[in-house]
Amino acid sequence: MSQPVERGDIANPRARFERDGRPLRTKLFEQMMLIRRFEERLLELFGEGELFGTTHCYIGQEADAVGVINHLQDGDIIFSNHRCHGHFLVYGDRPELLMAELMGRVTGVVGGRGGSQHICFENFYTNGIQGGFMPTVTGMALAEKMKGSGNIAVAFIGDGTLGQGVLYEALNMASLWSVPLLVVVENNRWAQSTPVERELAGDMVARGRAFGIDAGEIDSTDAEELFGHFGDIIAKVRNEQRPHFEVIHTYRLCHHSKSDDMRPEEEIERFRKDEPLIGARAWLDEDEARAIEARIEARVEAAVRWSREQPFPTPRHLDERVARPAPMAFEASASDAGEGA
Amino acid sequence: MTTSTAATTTVLKSLNGAMHAMMEADERVLLIGEDLLDPYGGAFKVARGLSERFPERVLTTPISEAGFVGVAAGMAMRGMRPIVEIMFGDFLMLAADQLLNHISKYRWMYNDQVHVPLVIRAPMGARRGYGPTHSQSVEKHILGMPGLHVVAPSVLHDAGALLRAAVLDDLSPVVFVENKLMYARRQMSAEGGRIGDLFARATSERYPTTTVSWEPFDRADVTLVAYGGMVELALEAAETLFFEDELVVEVVAPSSLQPLDLAPILDSLKRSGKLVVCEEGTAGAGFGAEVISRVSAEGFSLLKSAPKRVAARDYPIANTRSLEDMILPQVADLVRSCRSG
Ligand SMILES: Cc1ncc(C[n+]2csc(CCOP(=O)(O)OP(=O)(O)O)c2C)c(N)n1
């Protein structure tokens, strides 16, 4: 970001995005680049044995996060899932907290208690049970409506999660009670090792419509197009205070988690030509793209360095929470246009 | 049986009155569940009059137990104080995932950044001829879940006061177990150390344990631990044993099953040395097993004989009265266990 992040905007991606005076395409590319490099670095760290456990990368789907989340403002709620790095990085813009969480440090987003599948940062939440949080996020949106706050909630789910029954209980109630909830289905065409044709009968969009919920779909990996599309949808959910169900047809270019990928290589290659970052990079001139890449590289490296220095939890941290660290100094230096720190 | 001079109201009126008072005084309190609207007022009429007075804050739901328990959790996380009514406690298990993987975990998993101040009222128990799926006491299946409180009033407690404490003073999620037969019973409250002719004492915890005896706590032959609907049977058994056998049985009635305050049980065992624990559900991995295990670990030297447990036999609960009686623990079983060994 070319402007310093103000404390008051910690939970306001829209304000941060609007204050950054650069062209829309530049900003979208930089955010997607952060997600991409962050995750590529994660996978390297797993490969080198520095990270332990598992993680679910978002590579190929970055345009969804930037298209949706940059429209969310202070008080708006996001409930995301196991594949949440992209959502978190656009919402919170704090790669070091997520890196520290994945490294199991006390200064991670939730002090090492949750890992990326189970985090909470201001009004951003995730849970690793597919679909199980759908009633919760419906209740959150309902509470906001009852309080008259004007806030809305956004749920991110995958195509495979459409198999979960509790999701339909939640959609039914969201419609009955006219709850300001946007459900974003990221159809990346696979659920773990199962292709969508083997897990889903019937029509995706009709699932929303069956409950009397406005529903639509978009087949795109173009961040600018998605940004425009969701700007309208989110304004409608906010103004009309009722739910919306939107499917994004996209593709997961990486494995499901770390190293499990048995999909046909030809299929992955076919989708690779549509991947969001290649298209977005072509919007920029070469110098600008390189400067952004250098800055992102520096941010990600600084996040790794900082996280490595953070302490691991001790028995007292079973009960004690460590205060969230302020944004790091490197944020300021890394954002001095052009130069890598 | 001996009744209290201070007996003023039934358990049902106590609970209903507490909800009226809380909703009157506190806008955050709301009620959510099936068939709650007046004139019906819920399957056991505990919600009667609420929807007429507070139409905005009584949400009658579709038949979606997992869904509306989750919705209430989301509302609790956004500042409300929801009370959920499960129509029959048996149906609580439809929301088992919500309890296990969501509600009980959020506070700790999210590094103490959130609370889920939610109360789930669940009418449990048999002896009303409702058969195998509408008569169970399933609370043992949710004991042992870290982060969840389980509260069970009995006739020896002020049920309304316990509910108020759960809704307004407890930031943890609470499952509030109400015995169905108990609704029509009068509450007995201790005054000046007495309940009617009996000697009584109560701990000063948020969810007190009440202990009653036929002697002024100077001697005892048996410590009989009971909660919920079994407390009435325990009192009847103790009265029989006092008049027929001259045995002094102290009935120890905790109102909190989790966390369980062992102190009043150990205190009674100092006088009696003999432990009998009863519950209306089946014995395996149940409440009695937990009490006996903890007493063995924390007060083994107090035991002069092997502890006993009285519980339902390992069958589903029959519809017909004769079979139901064979399956459920009866006063005669308690009398026998207190006499033996
Ligand atoms: C209730 C539940 N069942 C199974 C899993 C294991 N699991 C984790 S991710 C996943 C696939 C999810 O597919 P989808 O919803 O399409 O999301 P994607 O991973 O493609 O982003 C499965 C089966 C889980 N986390 N939760």
PDB file of C-alpha atoms in Angstrom, chain B residues 3-237:
ATOM      1  CA  THR B   3     -42.685 -29.735  51.514  1.00  0.00           C
ATOM      2  CA  SER B   4     -41.218 -26.320  51.977  1.00  0.00           C
ATOM      3  CA  THR B   5     -43.072 -23.529  53.649  1.00  0.00           C
ATOM      4  CA  ALA B   6     -41.328 -21.310  51.111  1.00  0.00           C
ATOM      5  CA  ALA B   7     -42.668 -23.318  48.210  1.00  0.00           C
ATOM      6  CA  THR B   8     -44.336 -20.679  46.149  1.00  0.00           C
ATOM      7  CA  THR B   9     -44.272 -21.609  42.523  1.00  0.00           C
ATOM      8  CA  THR B  10     -43.917 -24.413  40.046  1.00  0.00           C
ATOM      9  CA  VAL B  11     -40.751 -24.969  38.062  1.00  0.00           C
ATOM     10  CA  LEU B  12     -42.641 -24.061  34.891  1.00  0.00           C
ATOM     11  CA  LYS B  13     -43.838 -20.752  36.293  1.00  0.00           C
ATOM     12  CA  SER B  14     -40.403 -20.033  37.634  1.00  0.00           C
ATOM     13  CA  LEU B  15     -38.778 -20.524  34.211  1.00  0.00           C
ATOM     14  CA  ASN B  16     -41.501 -18.668  32.354  1.00  0.00           C
ATOM     15  CA  GLY B  17     -41.374 -15.793  34.843  1.00  0.00           C
ATOM     16  CA  ALA B  18     -37.610 -15.546  34.530  1.00  0.00           C
ATOM     17  CA  MET B  19     -37.830 -15.280  30.757  1.00  0.00           C
ATOM     18  CA  HIS B  20     -40.534 -12.612  30.972  1.00  0.00           C
ATOM     19  CA  ALA B  21     -38.447 -10.622  33.449  1.00  0.00           C
ATOM     20  CA  MET B  22     -35.226 -10.937  31.466  1.00  0.00           C
ATOM     21  CA  MET B  23     -36.817  -9.957  28.172  1.00  0.00           C
ATOM     22  CA  GLU B  24     -38.533  -7.023  29.855  1.00  0.00           C
ATOM     23  CA  ALA B  25     -35.302  -5.767  31.394  1.00  0.00           C
ATOM     24  CA  ASP B  26     -32.758  -6.572  28.706  1.00  0.00           C
ATOM     25  CA  GLU B  27     -33.182  -5.984  24.987  1.00  0.00           C
ATOM     26  CA  ARG B  28     -30.408  -8.436  24.164  1.00  0.00           C
ATOM     27  CA  VAL B  29     -32.402 -11.401  25.430  1.00  0.00           C
ATOM     28  CA  LEU B  30     -34.370 -13.300  22.823  1.00  0.00           C
ATOM     29  CA  LEU B  31     -35.929 -16.716  22.446  1.00  0.00           C
ATOM     30  CA  ILE B  32     -35.565 -18.977  19.428  1.00  0.00           C
ATOM     31  CA  GLY B  33     -36.967 -22.429  18.721  1.00  0.00           C
ATOM     32  CA  GLU B  34     -39.849 -24.420  17.307  1.00  0.00           C
ATOM     33  CA  ASP B  35     -43.542 -23.623  17.818  1.00  0.00           C
ATOM     34  CA  LEU B  36     -42.936 -20.864  20.321  1.00  0.00           C
ATOM     35  CA  LEU B  37     -45.651 -18.429  19.299  1.00  0.00           C
ATOM     36  CA  ASP B  38     -48.705 -17.794  21.418  1.00  0.00           C
ATOM     37  CA  PRO B  39     -51.229 -19.136  22.027  1.00  0.00           C
ATOM     38  CA  TYR B  40     -49.244 -22.387  21.686  1.00  0.00           C
ATOM     39  CA  GLY B  41     -46.188 -21.112  23.590  1.00  0.00           C
ATOM     40  CA  GLY B  42     -43.860 -24.065  23.007  1.00  0.00           C
ATOM     41  CA  ALA B  43     -44.458 -27.791  23.398  1.00  0.00           C
ATOM     42  CA  PHE B  44     -44.300 -27.585  27.204  1.00  0.00           C
ATOM     43  CA  LYS B  45     -45.717 -24.049  27.440  1.00  0.00           C
ATOM     44  CA  VAL B  46     -42.572 -22.651  29.017  1.00  0.00           C
ATOM     45  CA  ALA B  47     -42.591 -19.829  26.446  1.00  0.00           C
ATOM     46  CA  ARG B  48     -46.180 -18.836  27.046  1.00  0.00           C
ATOM     47  CA  GLY B  49     -46.985 -15.136  26.762  1.00  0.00           C
ATOM     48  CA  LEU B  50     -43.567 -14.165  25.484  1.00  0.00           C
ATOM     49  CA  SER B  51     -44.342 -13.739  21.801  1.00  0.00           C
ATOM     50  CA  GLU B  52     -47.326 -11.528  22.561  1.00  0.00           C
ATOM     51  CA  ARG B  53     -45.260  -9.222  24.716  1.00  0.00           C
ATOM     52  CA  PHE B  54     -42.051  -9.329  22.667  1.00  0.00           C
ATOM     53  CA  PRO B  55     -43.030 -10.210  19.100  1.00  0.00           C
ATOM     54  CA  GLU B  56     -39.694  -9.050  17.670  1.00  0.00           C
ATOM     55  CA  ARG B  57     -37.656 -11.195  20.019  1.00  0.00           C
ATOM     56  CA  VAL B  58     -39.405 -14.544  19.871  1.00  0.00           C
ATOM     57  CA  LEU B  59     -38.302 -16.327  16.704  1.00  0.00           C
ATOM     58  CA  THR B  60     -40.314 -19.377  15.828  1.00  0.00           C
ATOM     59  CA  THR B  61     -38.183 -21.510  13.545  1.00  0.00           C
ATOM     60  CA  PRO B  62     -38.401 -24.164  10.886  1.00  0.00           C
ATOM     61  CA  ILE B  63     -37.621 -27.724  12.027  1.00  0.00           C
ATOM     62  CA  SER B  64     -33.882 -27.133  11.847  1.00  0.00           C
ATOM     63  CA  GLU B  65     -32.220 -27.890  15.182  1.00  0.00           C
ATOM     64  CA  ALA B  66     -28.640 -27.645  13.963  1.00  0.00           C
ATOM     65  CA  GLY B  67     -29.580 -24.552  11.993  1.00  0.00           C
ATOM     66  CA  PHE B  68     -31.248 -22.536  14.707  1.00  0.00           C
ATOM     67  CA  VAL B  69     -28.770 -23.531  17.399  1.00  0.00           C
ATOM     68  CA  GLY B  70     -26.069 -22.213  15.055  1.00  0.00           C
ATOM     69  CA  VAL B  71     -28.047 -19.070  14.264  1.00  0.00           C
ATOM     70  CA  ALA B  72     -28.371 -18.380  17.987  1.00  0.00           C
ATOM     71  CA  ALA B  73     -24.630 -18.907  18.410  1.00  0.00           C
ATOM     72  CA  GLY B  74     -23.965 -16.309  15.722  1.00  0.00           C
ATOM     73  CA  MET B  75     -26.314 -13.886  17.451  1.00  0.00           C
ATOM     74  CA  ALA B  76     -24.576 -14.515  20.764  1.00  0.00           C
ATOM     75  CA  MET B  77     -21.219 -13.775  19.157  1.00  0.00           C
ATOM     76  CA  ARG B  78     -22.605 -10.438  17.951  1.00  0.00           C
ATOM     77  CA  GLY B  79     -23.847  -9.168  21.300  1.00  0.00           C
ATOM     78  CA  MET B  80     -27.241 -10.807  21.844  1.00  0.00           C
ATOM     79  CA  ARG B  81     -28.213 -13.127  24.713  1.00  0.00           C
ATOM     80  CA  PRO B  82     -30.255 -15.782  22.924  1.00  0.00           C
ATOM     81  CA  ILE B  83     -32.115 -18.573  24.663  1.00  0.00           C
ATOM     82  CA  VAL B  84     -32.756 -21.581  22.449  1.00  0.00           C
ATOM     83  CA  GLU B  85     -35.596 -23.946  23.206  1.00  0.00           C
ATOM     84  CA  ILE B  86     -35.115 -27.474  21.923  1.00  0.00           C
ATOM     85  CA  MET B  87     -38.575 -29.004  21.749  1.00  0.00           C
ATOM     86  CA  PHE B  88     -37.519 -32.375  23.158  1.00  0.00           C
ATOM     87  CA  GLY B  89     -34.026 -32.798  24.591  1.00  0.00           C
ATOM     88  CA  ASP B  90     -33.536 -35.865  22.397  1.00  0.00           C
ATOM     89  CA  PHE B  91     -33.259 -33.504  19.423  1.00  0.00           C
ATOM     90  CA  LEU B  92     -30.247 -31.782  20.930  1.00  0.00           C
ATOM     91  CA  MET B  93     -28.093 -34.372  19.220  1.00  0.00           C
ATOM     92  CA  LEU B  94     -29.096 -32.983  15.823  1.00  0.00           C
ATOM     93  CA  ALA B  95     -27.060 -29.966  16.868  1.00  0.00           C
ATOM     94  CA  ALA B  96     -24.156 -32.075  18.168  1.00  0.00           C
ATOM     95  CA  ASP B  97     -21.769 -30.740  15.523  1.00  0.00           C
ATOM     96  CA  GLN B  98     -22.739 -27.196  16.386  1.00  0.00           C
ATOM     97  CA  LEU B  99     -21.944 -27.872  20.046  1.00  0.00           C
ATOM     98  CA  LEU B 100     -18.780 -29.867  19.480  1.00  0.00           C
ATOM     99  CA  ASN B 101     -17.082 -28.192  16.542  1.00  0.00           C
ATOM    100  CA  HIS B 102     -18.395 -24.669  16.829  1.00  0.00           C
ATOM    101  CA  ILE B 103     -20.070 -23.339  19.976  1.00  0.00           C
ATOM    102  CA  SER B 104     -17.923 -24.948  22.662  1.00  0.00           C
ATOM    103  CA  LYS B 105     -14.694 -24.179  20.807  1.00  0.00           C
ATOM    104  CA  TYR B 106     -14.976 -20.611  19.590  1.00  0.00           C
ATOM    105  CA  ARG B 107     -13.816 -18.767  22.701  1.00  0.00           C
ATOM    106  CA  TRP B 108     -10.599 -20.706  23.159  1.00  0.00           C
ATOM    107  CA  MET B 109      -9.885 -21.524  19.529  1.00  0.00           C
ATOM    108  CA  TYR B 110     -10.170 -17.837  18.640  1.00  0.00           C
ATOM    109  CA  ASN B 111      -7.705 -16.935  21.380  1.00  0.00           C
ATOM    110  CA  ASP B 112     -10.252 -15.425  23.777  1.00  0.00           C
ATOM    111  CA  GLN B 113     -11.383 -12.810  21.272  1.00  0.00           C
ATOM    112  CA  VAL B 114     -15.027 -13.892  21.349  1.00  0.00           C
ATOM    113  CA  HIS B 115     -17.625 -15.258  23.740  1.00  0.00           C
ATOM    114  CA  VAL B 116     -20.694 -17.312  22.916  1.00  0.00           C
ATOM    115  CA  PRO B 117     -23.143 -16.423  25.697  1.00  0.00           C
ATOM    116  CA  LEU B 118     -25.838 -18.789  24.546  1.00  0.00           C
ATOM    117  CA  VAL B 119     -28.289 -20.860  26.593  1.00  0.00           C
ATOM    118  CA  ILE B 120     -29.882 -23.963  25.106  1.00  0.00           C
ATOM    119  CA  ARG B 121     -32.883 -25.157  27.109  1.00  0.00           C
ATOM    120  CA  ALA B 122     -33.524 -28.860  26.631  1.00  0.00           C
ATOM    121  CA  PRO B 123     -36.500 -30.668  28.206  1.00  0.00           C
ATOM    122  CA  MET B 124     -35.274 -34.152  29.068  1.00  0.00           C
ATOM    123  CA  GLY B 125     -36.571 -37.256  30.708  1.00  0.00           C
ATOM    124  CA  ALA B 126     -39.250 -39.912  30.593  1.00  0.00           C
ATOM    125  CA  ARG B 127     -42.257 -41.149  32.624  1.00  0.00           C
ATOM    126  CA  ARG B 128     -44.720 -39.343  30.380  1.00  0.00           C
ATOM    127  CA  GLY B 129     -45.246 -42.132  27.876  1.00  0.00           C
ATOM    128  CA  TYR B 130     -43.529 -40.442  24.925  1.00  0.00           C
ATOM    129  CA  GLY B 131     -41.463 -43.451  23.882  1.00  0.00           C
ATOM    130  CA  PRO B 132     -37.925 -44.071  22.694  1.00  0.00           C
ATOM    131  CA  THR B 133     -37.130 -40.806  20.866  1.00  0.00           C
ATOM    132  CA  HIS B 134     -38.946 -38.305  23.101  1.00  0.00           C
ATOM    133  CA  SER B 135     -38.024 -39.471  26.595  1.00  0.00           C
ATOM    134  CA  GLN B 136     -34.277 -39.735  26.843  1.00  0.00           C
ATOM    135  CA  SER B 137     -31.813 -38.002  29.099  1.00  0.00           C
ATOM    136  CA  VAL B 138     -29.035 -37.432  26.595  1.00  0.00           C
ATOM    137  CA  GLU B 139     -26.994 -34.927  28.592  1.00  0.00           C
ATOM    138  CA  LYS B 140     -24.258 -37.449  29.291  1.00  0.00           C
ATOM    139  CA  HIS B 141     -23.335 -37.305  25.606  1.00  0.00           C
ATOM    140  CA  ILE B 142     -22.395 -33.657  25.901  1.00  0.00           C
ATOM    141  CA  LEU B 143     -20.541 -33.909  29.219  1.00  0.00           C
ATOM    142  CA  GLY B 144     -16.800 -33.659  28.865  1.00  0.00           C
ATOM    143  CA  MET B 145     -16.839 -31.100  26.056  1.00  0.00           C
ATOM    144  CA  PRO B 146     -14.373 -28.385  27.054  1.00  0.00           C
ATOM    145  CA  GLY B 147     -15.906 -24.926  26.915  1.00  0.00           C
ATOM    146  CA  LEU B 148     -19.497 -26.028  27.491  1.00  0.00           C
ATOM    147  CA  HIS B 149     -21.400 -25.641  30.754  1.00  0.00           C
ATOM    148  CA  VAL B 150     -24.215 -28.061  31.585  1.00  0.00           C
ATOM    149  CA  VAL B 151     -26.759 -26.939  34.160  1.00  0.00           C
ATOM    150  CA  ALA B 152     -29.705 -28.935  35.522  1.00  0.00           C
ATOM    151  CA  PRO B 153     -32.170 -27.454  38.001  1.00  0.00           C
ATOM    152  CA  SER B 154     -34.115 -29.705  40.361  1.00  0.00           C
ATOM    153  CA  VAL B 155     -36.937 -29.111  42.819  1.00  0.00           C
ATOM    154  CA  LEU B 156     -34.250 -28.158  45.341  1.00  0.00           C
ATOM    155  CA  HIS B 157     -33.268 -25.121  43.257  1.00  0.00           C
ATOM    156  CA  ASP B 158     -34.847 -21.942  42.003  1.00  0.00           C
ATOM    157  CA  ALA B 159     -35.000 -22.866  38.307  1.00  0.00           C
ATOM    158  CA  GLY B 160     -35.752 -19.327  37.184  1.00  0.00           C
ATOM    159  CA  ALA B 161     -32.785 -17.923  39.111  1.00  0.00           C
ATOM    160  CA  LEU B 162     -30.514 -20.546  37.537  1.00  0.00           C
ATOM    161  CA  LEU B 163     -31.784 -19.661  34.087  1.00  0.00           C
ATOM    162  CA  ARG B 164     -31.195 -15.986  34.746  1.00  0.00           C
ATOM    163  CA  ALA B 165     -27.635 -16.734  35.893  1.00  0.00           C
ATOM    164  CA  ALA B 166     -27.031 -18.783  32.759  1.00  0.00           C
ATOM    165  CA  VAL B 167     -28.384 -16.125  30.406  1.00  0.00           C
ATOM    166  CA  LEU B 168     -27.058 -12.961  32.010  1.00  0.00           C
ATOM    167  CA  ASP B 169     -24.016 -13.896  34.098  1.00  0.00           C
ATOM    168  CA  ASP B 170     -22.363 -16.749  32.235  1.00  0.00           C
ATOM    169  CA  LEU B 171     -20.311 -15.873  29.158  1.00  0.00           C
ATOM    170  CA  SER B 172     -19.876 -19.559  28.298  1.00  0.00           C
ATOM    171  CA  PRO B 173     -22.452 -21.476  26.289  1.00  0.00           C
ATOM    172  CA  VAL B 174     -24.788 -23.398  28.583  1.00  0.00           C
ATOM    173  CA  VAL B 175     -26.985 -26.421  27.957  1.00  0.00           C
ATOM    174  CA  PHE B 176     -29.810 -26.087  30.460  1.00  0.00           C
ATOM    175  CA  VAL B 177     -31.419 -29.444  31.182  1.00  0.00           C
ATOM    176  CA  GLU B 178     -35.055 -29.282  32.274  1.00  0.00           C
ATOM    177  CA  ASN B 179     -36.778 -32.407  33.449  1.00  0.00           C
ATOM    178  CA  LYS B 180     -40.227 -32.624  31.921  1.00  0.00           C
ATOM    179  CA  LEU B 181     -42.007 -34.060  34.953  1.00  0.00           C
ATOM    180  CA  MET B 182     -40.505 -31.369  37.076  1.00  0.00           C
ATOM    181  CA  TYR B 183     -42.318 -28.558  35.257  1.00  0.00           C
ATOM    182  CA  ALA B 184     -45.469 -29.176  37.292  1.00  0.00           C
ATOM    183  CA  ARG B 185     -43.658 -29.541  40.627  1.00  0.00           C
ATOM    184  CA  ARG B 186     -43.287 -26.864  43.256  1.00  0.00           C
ATOM    185  CA  GLN B 187     -39.814 -25.549  43.917  1.00  0.00           C
ATOM    186  CA  MET B 188     -38.513 -25.923  47.445  1.00  0.00           C
ATOM    187  CA  SER B 189     -36.176 -23.241  48.630  1.00  0.00           C
ATOM    188  CA  ALA B 190     -34.013 -23.356  51.722  1.00  0.00           C
ATOM    189  CA  GLU B 191     -34.744 -20.773  54.403  1.00  0.00           C
ATOM    190  CA  GLY B 192     -32.693 -20.463  57.562  1.00  0.00           C
ATOM    191  CA  GLY B 193     -31.011 -23.772  56.881  1.00  0.00           C
ATOM    192  CA  ARG B 194     -34.331 -25.627  56.557  1.00  0.00           C
ATOM    193  CA  ILE B 195     -36.633 -26.823  53.831  1.00  0.00           C
ATOM    194  CA  GLY B 196     -39.768 -27.638  55.766  1.00  0.00           C
ATOM    195  CA  ASP B 197     -38.742 -30.228  58.344  1.00  0.00           C
ATOM    196  CA  LEU B 198     -35.488 -31.059  56.550  1.00  0.00           C
ATOM    197  CA  PHE B 199     -32.074 -29.616  57.154  1.00  0.00           C
ATOM    198  CA  ALA B 200     -30.686 -27.932  54.072  1.00  0.00           C
ATOM    199  CA  ARG B 201     -27.553 -26.162  52.927  1.00  0.00           C
ATOM    200  CA  ALA B 202     -26.540 -24.709  49.606  1.00  0.00           C
ATOM    201  CA  THR B 203     -23.183 -23.630  48.231  1.00  0.00           C
ATOM    202  CA  SER B 204     -22.756 -20.051  47.132  1.00  0.00           C
ATOM    203  CA  GLU B 205     -21.625 -20.825  43.580  1.00  0.00           C
ATOM    204  CA  ARG B 206     -23.362 -19.319  40.575  1.00  0.00           C
ATOM    205  CA  TYR B 207     -24.989 -22.729  40.141  1.00  0.00           C
ATOM    206  CA  PRO B 208     -25.363 -23.966  43.726  1.00  0.00           C
ATOM    207  CA  THR B 209     -25.344 -27.515  45.029  1.00  0.00           C
ATOM    208  CA  THR B 210     -28.101 -28.099  47.572  1.00  0.00           C
ATOM    209  CA  THR B 211     -27.717 -30.795  50.221  1.00  0.00           C
ATOM    210  CA  VAL B 212     -30.594 -31.944  52.425  1.00  0.00           C
ATOM    211  CA  SER B 213     -30.657 -34.292  55.385  1.00  0.00           C
ATOM    212  CA  TRP B 214     -33.025 -35.646  58.014  1.00  0.00           C
ATOM    213  CA  GLU B 215     -30.417 -34.808  60.674  1.00  0.00           C
ATOM    214  CA  PRO B 216     -28.574 -31.502  61.244  1.00  0.00           C
ATOM    215  CA  PHE B 217     -25.477 -32.611  59.303  1.00  0.00           C
ATOM    216  CA  ASP B 218     -23.883 -34.187  62.379  1.00  0.00           C
ATOM    217  CA  ARG B 219     -24.059 -37.738  61.100  1.00  0.00           C
ATOM    218  CA  ALA B 220     -25.014 -39.559  57.893  1.00  0.00           C
ATOM    219  CA  ASP B 221     -25.092 -43.120  56.607  1.00  0.00           C
ATOM    220  CA  VAL B 222     -25.279 -42.529  52.879  1.00  0.00           C
ATOM    221  CA  THR B 223     -24.416 -39.736  50.414  1.00  0.00           C
ATOM    222  CA  LEU B 224     -26.925 -39.946  47.581  1.00  0.00           C
ATOM    223  CA  VAL B 225     -25.969 -37.742  44.626  1.00  0.00           C
ATOM    224  CA  ALA B 226     -28.815 -36.859  42.258  1.00  0.00           C
ATOM    225  CA  TYR B 227     -29.603 -34.136  39.735  1.00  0.00           C
ATOM    226  CA  GLY B 228     -32.622 -32.975  37.754  1.00  0.00           C
ATOM    227  CA  GLY B 229     -35.698 -35.184  37.877  1.00  0.00           C
ATOM    228  CA  MET B 230     -33.959 -37.870  39.934  1.00  0.00           C
ATOM    229  CA  VAL B 231     -33.765 -35.522  42.923  1.00  0.00           C
ATOM    230  CA  GLU B 232     -37.442 -36.088  43.685  1.00  0.00           C
ATOM    231  CA  LEU B 233     -36.944 -39.858  43.679  1.00  0.00           C
ATOM    232  CA  ALA B 234     -33.860 -39.475  45.837  1.00  0.00           C
ATOM    233  CA  LEU B 235     -35.791 -37.458  48.399  1.00  0.00           C
ATOM    234  CA  GLU B 236     -38.522 -40.082  48.471  1.00  0.00           C
ATOM    235  CA  ALA B 237     -35.994 -42.882  48.926  1.00  0.00           C
TER     236      ALA B 237
END
